[in-house]
PDB file of C-alpha atoms in Angstrom:
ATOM      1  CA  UNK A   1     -14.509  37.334  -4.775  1.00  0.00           C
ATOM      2  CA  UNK A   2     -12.302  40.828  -5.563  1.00  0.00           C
ATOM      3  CA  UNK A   3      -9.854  39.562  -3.058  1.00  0.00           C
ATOM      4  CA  UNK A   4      -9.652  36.001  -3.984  1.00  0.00           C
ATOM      5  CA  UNK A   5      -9.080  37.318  -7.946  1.00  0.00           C
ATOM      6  CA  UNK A   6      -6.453  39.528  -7.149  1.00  0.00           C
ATOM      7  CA  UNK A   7      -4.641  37.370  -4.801  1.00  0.00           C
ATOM      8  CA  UNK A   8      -4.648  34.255  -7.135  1.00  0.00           C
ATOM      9  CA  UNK A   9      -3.918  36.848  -9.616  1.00  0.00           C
ATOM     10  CA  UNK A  10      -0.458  37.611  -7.639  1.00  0.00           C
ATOM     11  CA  UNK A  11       0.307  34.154  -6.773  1.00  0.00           C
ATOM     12  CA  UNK A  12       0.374  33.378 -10.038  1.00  0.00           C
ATOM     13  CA  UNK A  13       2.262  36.642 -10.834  1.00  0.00           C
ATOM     14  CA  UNK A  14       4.822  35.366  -8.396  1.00  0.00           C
ATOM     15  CA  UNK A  15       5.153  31.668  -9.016  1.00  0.00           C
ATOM     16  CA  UNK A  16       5.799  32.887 -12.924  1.00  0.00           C
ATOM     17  CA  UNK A  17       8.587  35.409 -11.870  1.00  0.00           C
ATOM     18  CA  UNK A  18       9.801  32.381  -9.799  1.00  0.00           C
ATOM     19  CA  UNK A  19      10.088  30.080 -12.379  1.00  0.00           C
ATOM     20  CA  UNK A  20      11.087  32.809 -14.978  1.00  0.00           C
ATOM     21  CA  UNK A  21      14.654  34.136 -12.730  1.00  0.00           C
ATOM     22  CA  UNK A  22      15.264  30.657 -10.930  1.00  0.00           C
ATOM     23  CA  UNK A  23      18.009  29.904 -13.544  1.00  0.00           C
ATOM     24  CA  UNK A  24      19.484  33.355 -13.509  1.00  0.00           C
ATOM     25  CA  UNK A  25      19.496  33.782  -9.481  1.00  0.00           C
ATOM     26  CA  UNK A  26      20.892  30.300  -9.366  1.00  0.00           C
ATOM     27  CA  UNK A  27      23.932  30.822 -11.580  1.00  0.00           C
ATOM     28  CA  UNK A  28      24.508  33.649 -10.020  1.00  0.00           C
ATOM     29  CA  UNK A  29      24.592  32.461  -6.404  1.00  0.00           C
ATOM     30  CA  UNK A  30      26.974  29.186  -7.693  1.00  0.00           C
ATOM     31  CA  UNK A  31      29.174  31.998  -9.403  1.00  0.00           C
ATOM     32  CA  UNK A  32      29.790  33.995  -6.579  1.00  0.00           C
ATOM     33  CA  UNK A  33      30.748  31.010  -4.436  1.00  0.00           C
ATOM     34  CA  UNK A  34      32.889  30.005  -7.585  1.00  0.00           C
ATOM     35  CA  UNK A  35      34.734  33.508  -6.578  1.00  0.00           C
ATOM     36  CA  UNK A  36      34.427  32.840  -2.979  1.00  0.00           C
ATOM     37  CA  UNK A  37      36.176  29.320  -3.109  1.00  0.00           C
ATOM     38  CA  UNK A  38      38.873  31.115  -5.879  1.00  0.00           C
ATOM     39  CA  UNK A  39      39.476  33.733  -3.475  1.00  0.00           C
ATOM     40  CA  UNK A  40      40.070  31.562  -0.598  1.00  0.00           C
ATOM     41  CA  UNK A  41      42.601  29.426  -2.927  1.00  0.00           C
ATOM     42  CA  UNK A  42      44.647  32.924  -3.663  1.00  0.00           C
ATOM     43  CA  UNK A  43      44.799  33.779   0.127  1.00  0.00           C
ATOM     44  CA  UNK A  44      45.817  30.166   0.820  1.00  0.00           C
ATOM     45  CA  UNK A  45      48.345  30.267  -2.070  1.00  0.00           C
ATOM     46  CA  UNK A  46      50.453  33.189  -0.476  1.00  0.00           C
ATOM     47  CA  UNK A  47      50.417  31.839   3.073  1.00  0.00           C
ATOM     48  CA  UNK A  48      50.736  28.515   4.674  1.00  0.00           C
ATOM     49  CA  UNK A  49      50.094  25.962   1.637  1.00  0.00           C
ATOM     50  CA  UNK A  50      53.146  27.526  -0.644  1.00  0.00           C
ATOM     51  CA  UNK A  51      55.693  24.831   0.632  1.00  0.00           C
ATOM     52  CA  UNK A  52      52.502  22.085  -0.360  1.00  0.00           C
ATOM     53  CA  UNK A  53      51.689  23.324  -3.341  1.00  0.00           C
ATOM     54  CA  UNK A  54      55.166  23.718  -4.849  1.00  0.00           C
ATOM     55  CA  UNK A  55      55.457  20.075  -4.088  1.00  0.00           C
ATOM     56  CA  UNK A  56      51.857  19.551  -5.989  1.00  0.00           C
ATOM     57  CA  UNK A  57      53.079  21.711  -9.232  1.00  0.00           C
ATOM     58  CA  UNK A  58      56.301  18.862  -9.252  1.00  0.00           C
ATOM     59  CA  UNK A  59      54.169  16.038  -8.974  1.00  0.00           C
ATOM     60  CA  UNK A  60      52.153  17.390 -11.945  1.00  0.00           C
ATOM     61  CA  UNK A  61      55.004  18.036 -13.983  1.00  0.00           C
ATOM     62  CA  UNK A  62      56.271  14.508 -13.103  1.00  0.00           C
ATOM     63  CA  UNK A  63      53.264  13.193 -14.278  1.00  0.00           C
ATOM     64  CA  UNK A  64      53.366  14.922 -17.521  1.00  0.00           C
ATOM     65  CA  UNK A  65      56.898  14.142 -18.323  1.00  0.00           C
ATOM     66  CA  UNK A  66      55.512  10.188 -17.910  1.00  0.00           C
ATOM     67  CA  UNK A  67      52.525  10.716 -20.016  1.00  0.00           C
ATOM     68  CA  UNK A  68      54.958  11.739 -22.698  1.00  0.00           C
ATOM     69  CA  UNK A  69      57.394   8.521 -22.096  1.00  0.00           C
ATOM     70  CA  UNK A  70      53.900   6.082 -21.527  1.00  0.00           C
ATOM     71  CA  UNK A  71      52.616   6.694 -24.774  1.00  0.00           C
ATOM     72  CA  UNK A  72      52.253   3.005 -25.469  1.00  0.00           C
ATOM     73  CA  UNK A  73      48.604   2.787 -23.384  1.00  0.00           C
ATOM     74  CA  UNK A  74      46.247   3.857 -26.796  1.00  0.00           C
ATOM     75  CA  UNK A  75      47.254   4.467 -30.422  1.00  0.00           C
ATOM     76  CA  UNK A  76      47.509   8.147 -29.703  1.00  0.00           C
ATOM     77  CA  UNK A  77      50.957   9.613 -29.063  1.00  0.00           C
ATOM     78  CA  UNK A  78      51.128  11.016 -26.256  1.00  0.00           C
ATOM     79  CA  UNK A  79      47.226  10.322 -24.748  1.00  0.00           C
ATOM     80  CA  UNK A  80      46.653   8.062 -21.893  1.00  0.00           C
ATOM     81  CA  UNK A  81      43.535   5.864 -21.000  1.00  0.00           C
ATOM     82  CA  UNK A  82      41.433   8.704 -21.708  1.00  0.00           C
ATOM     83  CA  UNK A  83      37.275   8.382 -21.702  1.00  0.00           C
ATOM     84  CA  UNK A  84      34.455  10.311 -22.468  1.00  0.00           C
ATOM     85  CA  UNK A  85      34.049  12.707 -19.280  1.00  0.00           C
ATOM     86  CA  UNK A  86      30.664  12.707 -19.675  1.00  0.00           C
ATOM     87  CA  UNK A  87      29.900   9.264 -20.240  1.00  0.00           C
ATOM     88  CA  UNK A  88      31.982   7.887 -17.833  1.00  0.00           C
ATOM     89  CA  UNK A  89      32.180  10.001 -14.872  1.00  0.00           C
ATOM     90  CA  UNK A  90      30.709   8.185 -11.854  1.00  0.00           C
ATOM     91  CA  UNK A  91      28.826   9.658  -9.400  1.00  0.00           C
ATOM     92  CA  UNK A  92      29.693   8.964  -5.473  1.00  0.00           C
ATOM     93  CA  UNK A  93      27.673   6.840  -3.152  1.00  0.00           C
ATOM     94  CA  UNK A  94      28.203   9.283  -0.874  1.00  0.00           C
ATOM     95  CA  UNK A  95      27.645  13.226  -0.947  1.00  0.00           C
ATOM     96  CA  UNK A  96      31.618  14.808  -0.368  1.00  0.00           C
ATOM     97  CA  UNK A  97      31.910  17.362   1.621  1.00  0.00           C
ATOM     98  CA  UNK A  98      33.609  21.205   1.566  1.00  0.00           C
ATOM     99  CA  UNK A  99      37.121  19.161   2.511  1.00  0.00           C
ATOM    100  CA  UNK A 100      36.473  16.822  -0.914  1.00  0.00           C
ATOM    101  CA  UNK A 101      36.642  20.199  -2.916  1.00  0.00           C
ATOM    102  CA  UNK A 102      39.504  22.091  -1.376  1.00  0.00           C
ATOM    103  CA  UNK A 103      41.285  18.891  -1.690  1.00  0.00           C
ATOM    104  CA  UNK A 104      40.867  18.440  -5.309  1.00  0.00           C
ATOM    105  CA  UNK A 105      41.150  21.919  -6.270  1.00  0.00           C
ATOM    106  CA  UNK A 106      44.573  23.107  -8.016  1.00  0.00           C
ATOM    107  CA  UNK A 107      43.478  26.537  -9.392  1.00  0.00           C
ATOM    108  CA  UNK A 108      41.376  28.683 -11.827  1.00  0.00           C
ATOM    109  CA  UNK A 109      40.331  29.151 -15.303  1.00  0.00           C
ATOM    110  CA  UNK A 110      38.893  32.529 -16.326  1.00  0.00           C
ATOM    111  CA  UNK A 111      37.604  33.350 -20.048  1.00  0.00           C
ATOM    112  CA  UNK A 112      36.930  37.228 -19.818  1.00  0.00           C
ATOM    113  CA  UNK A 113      34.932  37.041 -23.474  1.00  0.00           C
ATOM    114  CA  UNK A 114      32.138  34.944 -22.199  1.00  0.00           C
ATOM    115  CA  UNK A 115      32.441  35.695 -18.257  1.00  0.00           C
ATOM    116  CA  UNK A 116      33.807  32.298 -17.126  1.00  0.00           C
ATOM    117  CA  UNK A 117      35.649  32.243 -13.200  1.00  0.00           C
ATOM    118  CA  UNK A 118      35.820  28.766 -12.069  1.00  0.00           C
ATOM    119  CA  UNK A 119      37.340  26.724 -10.017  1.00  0.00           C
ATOM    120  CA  UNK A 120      39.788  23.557 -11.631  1.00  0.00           C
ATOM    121  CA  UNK A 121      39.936  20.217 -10.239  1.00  0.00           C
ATOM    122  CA  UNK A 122      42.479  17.581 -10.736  1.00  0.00           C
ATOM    123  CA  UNK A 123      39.990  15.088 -12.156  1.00  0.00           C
ATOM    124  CA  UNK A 124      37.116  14.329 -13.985  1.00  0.00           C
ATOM    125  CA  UNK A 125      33.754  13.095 -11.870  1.00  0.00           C
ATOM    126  CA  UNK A 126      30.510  13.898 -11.995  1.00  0.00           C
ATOM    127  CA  UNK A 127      30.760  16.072  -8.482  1.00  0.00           C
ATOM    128  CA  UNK A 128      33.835  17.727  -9.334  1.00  0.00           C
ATOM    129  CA  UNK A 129      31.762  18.769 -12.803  1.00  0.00           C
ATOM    130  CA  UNK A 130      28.775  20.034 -11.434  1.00  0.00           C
ATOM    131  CA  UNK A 131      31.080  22.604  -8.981  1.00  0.00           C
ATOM    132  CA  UNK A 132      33.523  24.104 -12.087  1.00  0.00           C
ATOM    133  CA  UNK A 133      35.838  22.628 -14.902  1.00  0.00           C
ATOM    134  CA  UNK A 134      37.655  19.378 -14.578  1.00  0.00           C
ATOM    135  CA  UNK A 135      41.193  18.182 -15.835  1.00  0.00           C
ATOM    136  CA  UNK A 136      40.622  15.282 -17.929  1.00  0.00           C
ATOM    137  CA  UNK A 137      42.293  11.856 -16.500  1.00  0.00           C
ATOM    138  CA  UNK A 138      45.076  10.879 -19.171  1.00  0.00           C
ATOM    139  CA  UNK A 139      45.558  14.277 -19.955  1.00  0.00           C
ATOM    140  CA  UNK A 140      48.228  16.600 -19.530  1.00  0.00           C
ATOM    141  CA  UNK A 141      48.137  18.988 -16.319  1.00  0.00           C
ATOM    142  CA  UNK A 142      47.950  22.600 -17.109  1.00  0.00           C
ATOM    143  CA  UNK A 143      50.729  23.578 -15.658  1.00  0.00           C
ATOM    144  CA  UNK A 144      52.636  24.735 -19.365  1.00  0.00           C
ATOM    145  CA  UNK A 145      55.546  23.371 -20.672  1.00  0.00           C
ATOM    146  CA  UNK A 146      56.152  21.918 -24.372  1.00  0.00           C
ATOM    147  CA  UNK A 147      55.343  18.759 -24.814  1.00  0.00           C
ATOM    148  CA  UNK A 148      51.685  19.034 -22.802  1.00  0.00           C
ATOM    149  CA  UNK A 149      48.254  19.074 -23.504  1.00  0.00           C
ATOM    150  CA  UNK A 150      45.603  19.403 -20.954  1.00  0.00           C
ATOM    151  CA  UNK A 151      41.847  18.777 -21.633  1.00  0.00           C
ATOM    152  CA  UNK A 152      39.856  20.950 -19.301  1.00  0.00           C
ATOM    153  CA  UNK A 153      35.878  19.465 -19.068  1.00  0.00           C
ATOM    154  CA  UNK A 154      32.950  21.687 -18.374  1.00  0.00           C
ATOM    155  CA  UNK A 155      29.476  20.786 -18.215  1.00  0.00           C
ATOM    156  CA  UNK A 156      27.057  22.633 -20.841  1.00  0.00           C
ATOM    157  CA  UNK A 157      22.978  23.672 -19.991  1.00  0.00           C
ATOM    158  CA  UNK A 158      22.959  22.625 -16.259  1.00  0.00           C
ATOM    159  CA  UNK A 159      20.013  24.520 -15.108  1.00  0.00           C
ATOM    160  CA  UNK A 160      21.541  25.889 -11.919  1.00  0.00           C
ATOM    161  CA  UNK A 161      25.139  26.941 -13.142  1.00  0.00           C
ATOM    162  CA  UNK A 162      25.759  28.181 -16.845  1.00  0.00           C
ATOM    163  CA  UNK A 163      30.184  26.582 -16.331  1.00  0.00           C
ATOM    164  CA  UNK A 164      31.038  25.808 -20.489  1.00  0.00           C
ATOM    165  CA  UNK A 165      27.706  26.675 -21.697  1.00  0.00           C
ATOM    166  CA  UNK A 166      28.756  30.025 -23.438  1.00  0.00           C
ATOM    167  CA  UNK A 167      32.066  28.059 -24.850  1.00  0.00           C
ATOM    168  CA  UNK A 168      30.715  28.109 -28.606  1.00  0.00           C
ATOM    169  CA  UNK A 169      30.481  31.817 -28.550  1.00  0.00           C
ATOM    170  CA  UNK A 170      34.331  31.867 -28.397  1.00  0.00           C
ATOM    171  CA  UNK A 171      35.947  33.325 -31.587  1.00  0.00           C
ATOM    172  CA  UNK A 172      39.765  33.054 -32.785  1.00  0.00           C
ATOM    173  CA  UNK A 173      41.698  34.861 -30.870  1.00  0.00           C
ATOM    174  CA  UNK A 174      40.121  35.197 -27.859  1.00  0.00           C
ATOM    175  CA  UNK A 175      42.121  34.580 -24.925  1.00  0.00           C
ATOM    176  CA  UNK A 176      41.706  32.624 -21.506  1.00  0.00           C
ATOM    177  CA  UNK A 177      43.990  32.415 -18.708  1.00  0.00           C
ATOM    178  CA  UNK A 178      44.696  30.038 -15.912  1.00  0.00           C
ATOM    179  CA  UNK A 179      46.297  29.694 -12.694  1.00  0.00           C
ATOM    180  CA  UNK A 180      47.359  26.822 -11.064  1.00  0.00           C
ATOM    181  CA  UNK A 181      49.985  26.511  -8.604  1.00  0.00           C
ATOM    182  CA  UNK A 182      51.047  29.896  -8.113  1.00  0.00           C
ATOM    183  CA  UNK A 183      51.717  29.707 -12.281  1.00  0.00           C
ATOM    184  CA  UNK A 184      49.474  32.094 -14.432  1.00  0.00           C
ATOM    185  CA  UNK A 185      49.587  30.914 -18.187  1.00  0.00           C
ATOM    186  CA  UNK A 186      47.680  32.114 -21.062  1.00  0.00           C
ATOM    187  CA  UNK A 187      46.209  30.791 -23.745  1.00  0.00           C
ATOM    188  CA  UNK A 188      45.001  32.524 -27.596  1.00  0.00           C
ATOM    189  CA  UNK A 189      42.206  30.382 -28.881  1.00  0.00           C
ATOM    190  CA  UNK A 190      43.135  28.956 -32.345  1.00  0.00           C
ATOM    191  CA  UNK A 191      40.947  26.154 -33.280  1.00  0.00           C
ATOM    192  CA  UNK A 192      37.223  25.114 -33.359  1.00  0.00           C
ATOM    193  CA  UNK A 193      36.310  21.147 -33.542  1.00  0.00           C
ATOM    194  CA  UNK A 194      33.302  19.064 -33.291  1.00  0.00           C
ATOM    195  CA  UNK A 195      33.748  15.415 -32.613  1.00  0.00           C
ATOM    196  CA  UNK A 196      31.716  12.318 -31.714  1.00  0.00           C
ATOM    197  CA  UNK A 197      32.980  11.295 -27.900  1.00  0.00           C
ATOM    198  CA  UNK A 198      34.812   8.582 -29.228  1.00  0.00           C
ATOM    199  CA  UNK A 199      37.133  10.422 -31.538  1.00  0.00           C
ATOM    200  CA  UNK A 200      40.169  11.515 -29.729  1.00  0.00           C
ATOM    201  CA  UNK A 201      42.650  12.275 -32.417  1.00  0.00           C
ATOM    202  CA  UNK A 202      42.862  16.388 -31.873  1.00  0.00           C
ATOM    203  CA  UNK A 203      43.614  15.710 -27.714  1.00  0.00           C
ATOM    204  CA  UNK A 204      46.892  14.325 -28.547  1.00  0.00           C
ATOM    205  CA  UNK A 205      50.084  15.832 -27.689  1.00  0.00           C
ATOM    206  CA  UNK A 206      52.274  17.680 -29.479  1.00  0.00           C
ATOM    207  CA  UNK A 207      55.850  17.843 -29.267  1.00  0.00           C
ATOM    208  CA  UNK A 208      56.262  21.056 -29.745  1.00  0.00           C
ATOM    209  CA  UNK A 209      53.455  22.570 -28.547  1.00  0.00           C
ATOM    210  CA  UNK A 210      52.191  23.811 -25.577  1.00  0.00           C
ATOM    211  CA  UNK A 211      47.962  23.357 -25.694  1.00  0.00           C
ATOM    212  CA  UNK A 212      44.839  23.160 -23.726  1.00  0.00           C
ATOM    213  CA  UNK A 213      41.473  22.375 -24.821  1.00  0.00           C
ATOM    214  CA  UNK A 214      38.250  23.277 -23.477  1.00  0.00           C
ATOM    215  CA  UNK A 215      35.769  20.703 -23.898  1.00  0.00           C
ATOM    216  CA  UNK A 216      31.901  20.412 -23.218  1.00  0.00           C
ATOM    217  CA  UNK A 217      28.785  18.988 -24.919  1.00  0.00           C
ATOM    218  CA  UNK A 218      27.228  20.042 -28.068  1.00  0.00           C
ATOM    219  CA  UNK A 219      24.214  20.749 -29.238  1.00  0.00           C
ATOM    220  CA  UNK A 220      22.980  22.366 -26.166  1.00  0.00           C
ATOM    221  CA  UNK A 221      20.345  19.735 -24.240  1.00  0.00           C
ATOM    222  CA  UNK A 222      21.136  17.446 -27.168  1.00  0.00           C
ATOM    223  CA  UNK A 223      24.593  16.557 -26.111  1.00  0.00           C
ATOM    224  CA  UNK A 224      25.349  13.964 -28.975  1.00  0.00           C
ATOM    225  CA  UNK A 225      29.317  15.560 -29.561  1.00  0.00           C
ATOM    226  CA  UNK A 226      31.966  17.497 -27.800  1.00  0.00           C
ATOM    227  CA  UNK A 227      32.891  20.834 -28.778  1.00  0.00           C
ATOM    228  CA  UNK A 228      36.990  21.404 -28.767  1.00  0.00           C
ATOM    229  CA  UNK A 229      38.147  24.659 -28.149  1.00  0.00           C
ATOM    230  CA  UNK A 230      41.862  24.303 -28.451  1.00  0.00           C
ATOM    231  CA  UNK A 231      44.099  27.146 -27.298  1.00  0.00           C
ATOM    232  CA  UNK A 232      47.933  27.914 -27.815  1.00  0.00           C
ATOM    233  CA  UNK A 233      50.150  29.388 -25.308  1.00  0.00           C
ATOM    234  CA  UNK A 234      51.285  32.523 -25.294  1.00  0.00           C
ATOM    235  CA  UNK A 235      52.766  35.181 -23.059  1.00  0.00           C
ATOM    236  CA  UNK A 236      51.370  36.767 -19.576  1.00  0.00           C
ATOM    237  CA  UNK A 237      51.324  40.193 -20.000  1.00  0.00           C
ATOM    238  CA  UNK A 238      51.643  40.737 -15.857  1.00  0.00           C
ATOM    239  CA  UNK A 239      49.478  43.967 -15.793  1.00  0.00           C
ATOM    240  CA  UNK A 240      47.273  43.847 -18.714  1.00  0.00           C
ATOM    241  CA  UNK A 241      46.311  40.417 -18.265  1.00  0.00           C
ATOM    242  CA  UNK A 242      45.741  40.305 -13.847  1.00  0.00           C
ATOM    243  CA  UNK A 243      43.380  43.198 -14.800  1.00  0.00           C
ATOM    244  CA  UNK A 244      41.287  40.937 -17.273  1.00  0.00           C
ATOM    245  CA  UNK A 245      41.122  38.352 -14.839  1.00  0.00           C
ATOM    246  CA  UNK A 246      40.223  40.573 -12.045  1.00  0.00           C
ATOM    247  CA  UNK A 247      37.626  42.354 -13.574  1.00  0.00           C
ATOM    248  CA  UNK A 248      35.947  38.813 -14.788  1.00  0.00           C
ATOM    249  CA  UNK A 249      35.429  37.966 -11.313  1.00  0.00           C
ATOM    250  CA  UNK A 250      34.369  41.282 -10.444  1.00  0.00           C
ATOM    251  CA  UNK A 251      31.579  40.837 -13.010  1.00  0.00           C
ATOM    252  CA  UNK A 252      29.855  37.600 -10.812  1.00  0.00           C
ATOM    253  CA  UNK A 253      30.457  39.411  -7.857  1.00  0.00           C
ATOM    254  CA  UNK A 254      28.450  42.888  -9.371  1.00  0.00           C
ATOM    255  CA  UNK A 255      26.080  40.452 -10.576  1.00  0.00           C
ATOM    256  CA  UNK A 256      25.216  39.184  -7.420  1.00  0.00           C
ATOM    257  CA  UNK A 257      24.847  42.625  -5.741  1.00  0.00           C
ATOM    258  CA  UNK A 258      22.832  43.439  -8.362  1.00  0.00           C
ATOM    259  CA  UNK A 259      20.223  40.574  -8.227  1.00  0.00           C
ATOM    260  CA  UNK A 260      20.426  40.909  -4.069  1.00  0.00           C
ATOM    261  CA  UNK A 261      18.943  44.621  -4.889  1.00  0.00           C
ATOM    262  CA  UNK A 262      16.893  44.537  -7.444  1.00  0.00           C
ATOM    263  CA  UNK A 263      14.935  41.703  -6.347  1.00  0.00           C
ATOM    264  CA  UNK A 264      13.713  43.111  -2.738  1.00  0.00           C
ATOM    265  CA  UNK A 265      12.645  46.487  -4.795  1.00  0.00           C
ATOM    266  CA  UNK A 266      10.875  44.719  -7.373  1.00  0.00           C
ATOM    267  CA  UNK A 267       8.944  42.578  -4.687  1.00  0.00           C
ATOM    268  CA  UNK A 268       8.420  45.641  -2.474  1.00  0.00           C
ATOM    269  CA  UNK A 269       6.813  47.864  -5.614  1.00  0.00           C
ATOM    270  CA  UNK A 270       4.858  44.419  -6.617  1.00  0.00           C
ATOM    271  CA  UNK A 271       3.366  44.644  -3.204  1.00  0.00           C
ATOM    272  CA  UNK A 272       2.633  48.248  -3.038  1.00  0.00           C
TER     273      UNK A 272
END
């Protein structure tokens, strides 16, 4: 009966710690393949893919330049056919493969305040947000340039993958940076706005302006708005700024080390 007690006594300890670090371990894991998959992107950047994606980064300023002159699809100047990411993404028969992601990848978007590193893709589905942030269809590519304005879409309280769910702890001023094409831009966060899905008013483009807007759900698991997070351009500081966005991805990859440690010990002294 002494045995049975303690050993129901550790399963239970177990299945709790389990339950307790499943959405911890989990992010974790997703974020280091986030770096993995960004890493690979660099590599492939610099070497045989420059000649393809120089011709990408012109086909996304083409299509800026004729979201600008095709302003006559909605009532907003400037906005496309543009629909609630969340809402209307729609989810593939079929379950894509590694090629699906490298294919829609374009680059990176790293927020050193709150620890984001993820991967960009050039559109908005329900795959494509469940693997890192998404540019929003109708919106502007962020590739820079006055005249644009790019909605990037994150998903917010996915139990597996944190992605935008640390967006509303962003203050004025912060900055966040992104790469895409072999261009690194950055961003100072200006603005804070909570809309219903349907009201699109503060994604329109600007003449003068050079934007991008971060947008997820709000409240967290509630998910009746979208938070805006709107951020201005402003200069790459080369040094200062590669550091920033180095040491952001260092922190998932620390993190992962860490947890990969930690966890044997702990199980180890458990058993002991």
């Amino acid at each position: 009966m002494n045995l049975f007690l303690k050993s129901l006594m550790a399963f239970l300890f177990i299945l709790g710690a389990i339950v307790f670090s499943y959405p911890f371990i989990a992010d974790s894991v997703n974020n280091f393949y986030d770096q993995l998959s960004i890493n690979n992107y660099q590599k492939e950047m610099q070497t045989q893919y420059k000649a393809q994606e120089k011709r990408r980064l012109s086909e996304m300023e083409i299509s800026n330049k004729a979201l600008v002159k095709n302003n006559k699809m909605t009532n907003i100047p400037g906005l496309g056919l543009v629909a609630d990411p969340f809402e209307a993404a729609v989810k593939n028969t079929k379950s894509p493969d590694k090629s699906y992601f490298q294919k829609h990848m374009i680059g990176a978007i790293f927020i050193p305040s709150i620890h984001v590193s993820l991967p960009i893709f050039d559109e908005t589905n329900n795959e494509l947000l469940e693997k890192g942030a998404t540019v929003l269809q109708g919106t502007s590519f962020p590739i820079g340039g006055k005249g644009t304005h790019s909605v990037i879409t994150g998903h917010t309280g996915l139990p597996e993958k944190k992605l935008f769910t640390d967006l509303e702890k962003l203050k004025k001023g912060d900055l966040f940076y992104i790469e895409v094409s072999g261009k690194k831009l950055a961003y100072r966060v200006e603005r804070f706005k909570t809309v219903l899905p349907t009201e699109l008013d503060s994604l329109k483009i600007e003449d003068s302006s050079d934007l991008v807007t971060l947008l997820t759900c709000t409240p967290y698991m509630i998910n009746t708005h979208r938070l805006l997070v709107t951020g201005v351009r402003v200069g790459f500081e080369t040094k200062k700024m590669t550091q920033q966005i180095q040491l952001t991805k260092d922190y998932h990859l620390y993190r992962m080390f860490i947890f990969a440690s930690i966890i044997p010990i702990l199980c180890f002294l458990f058993a002991y």
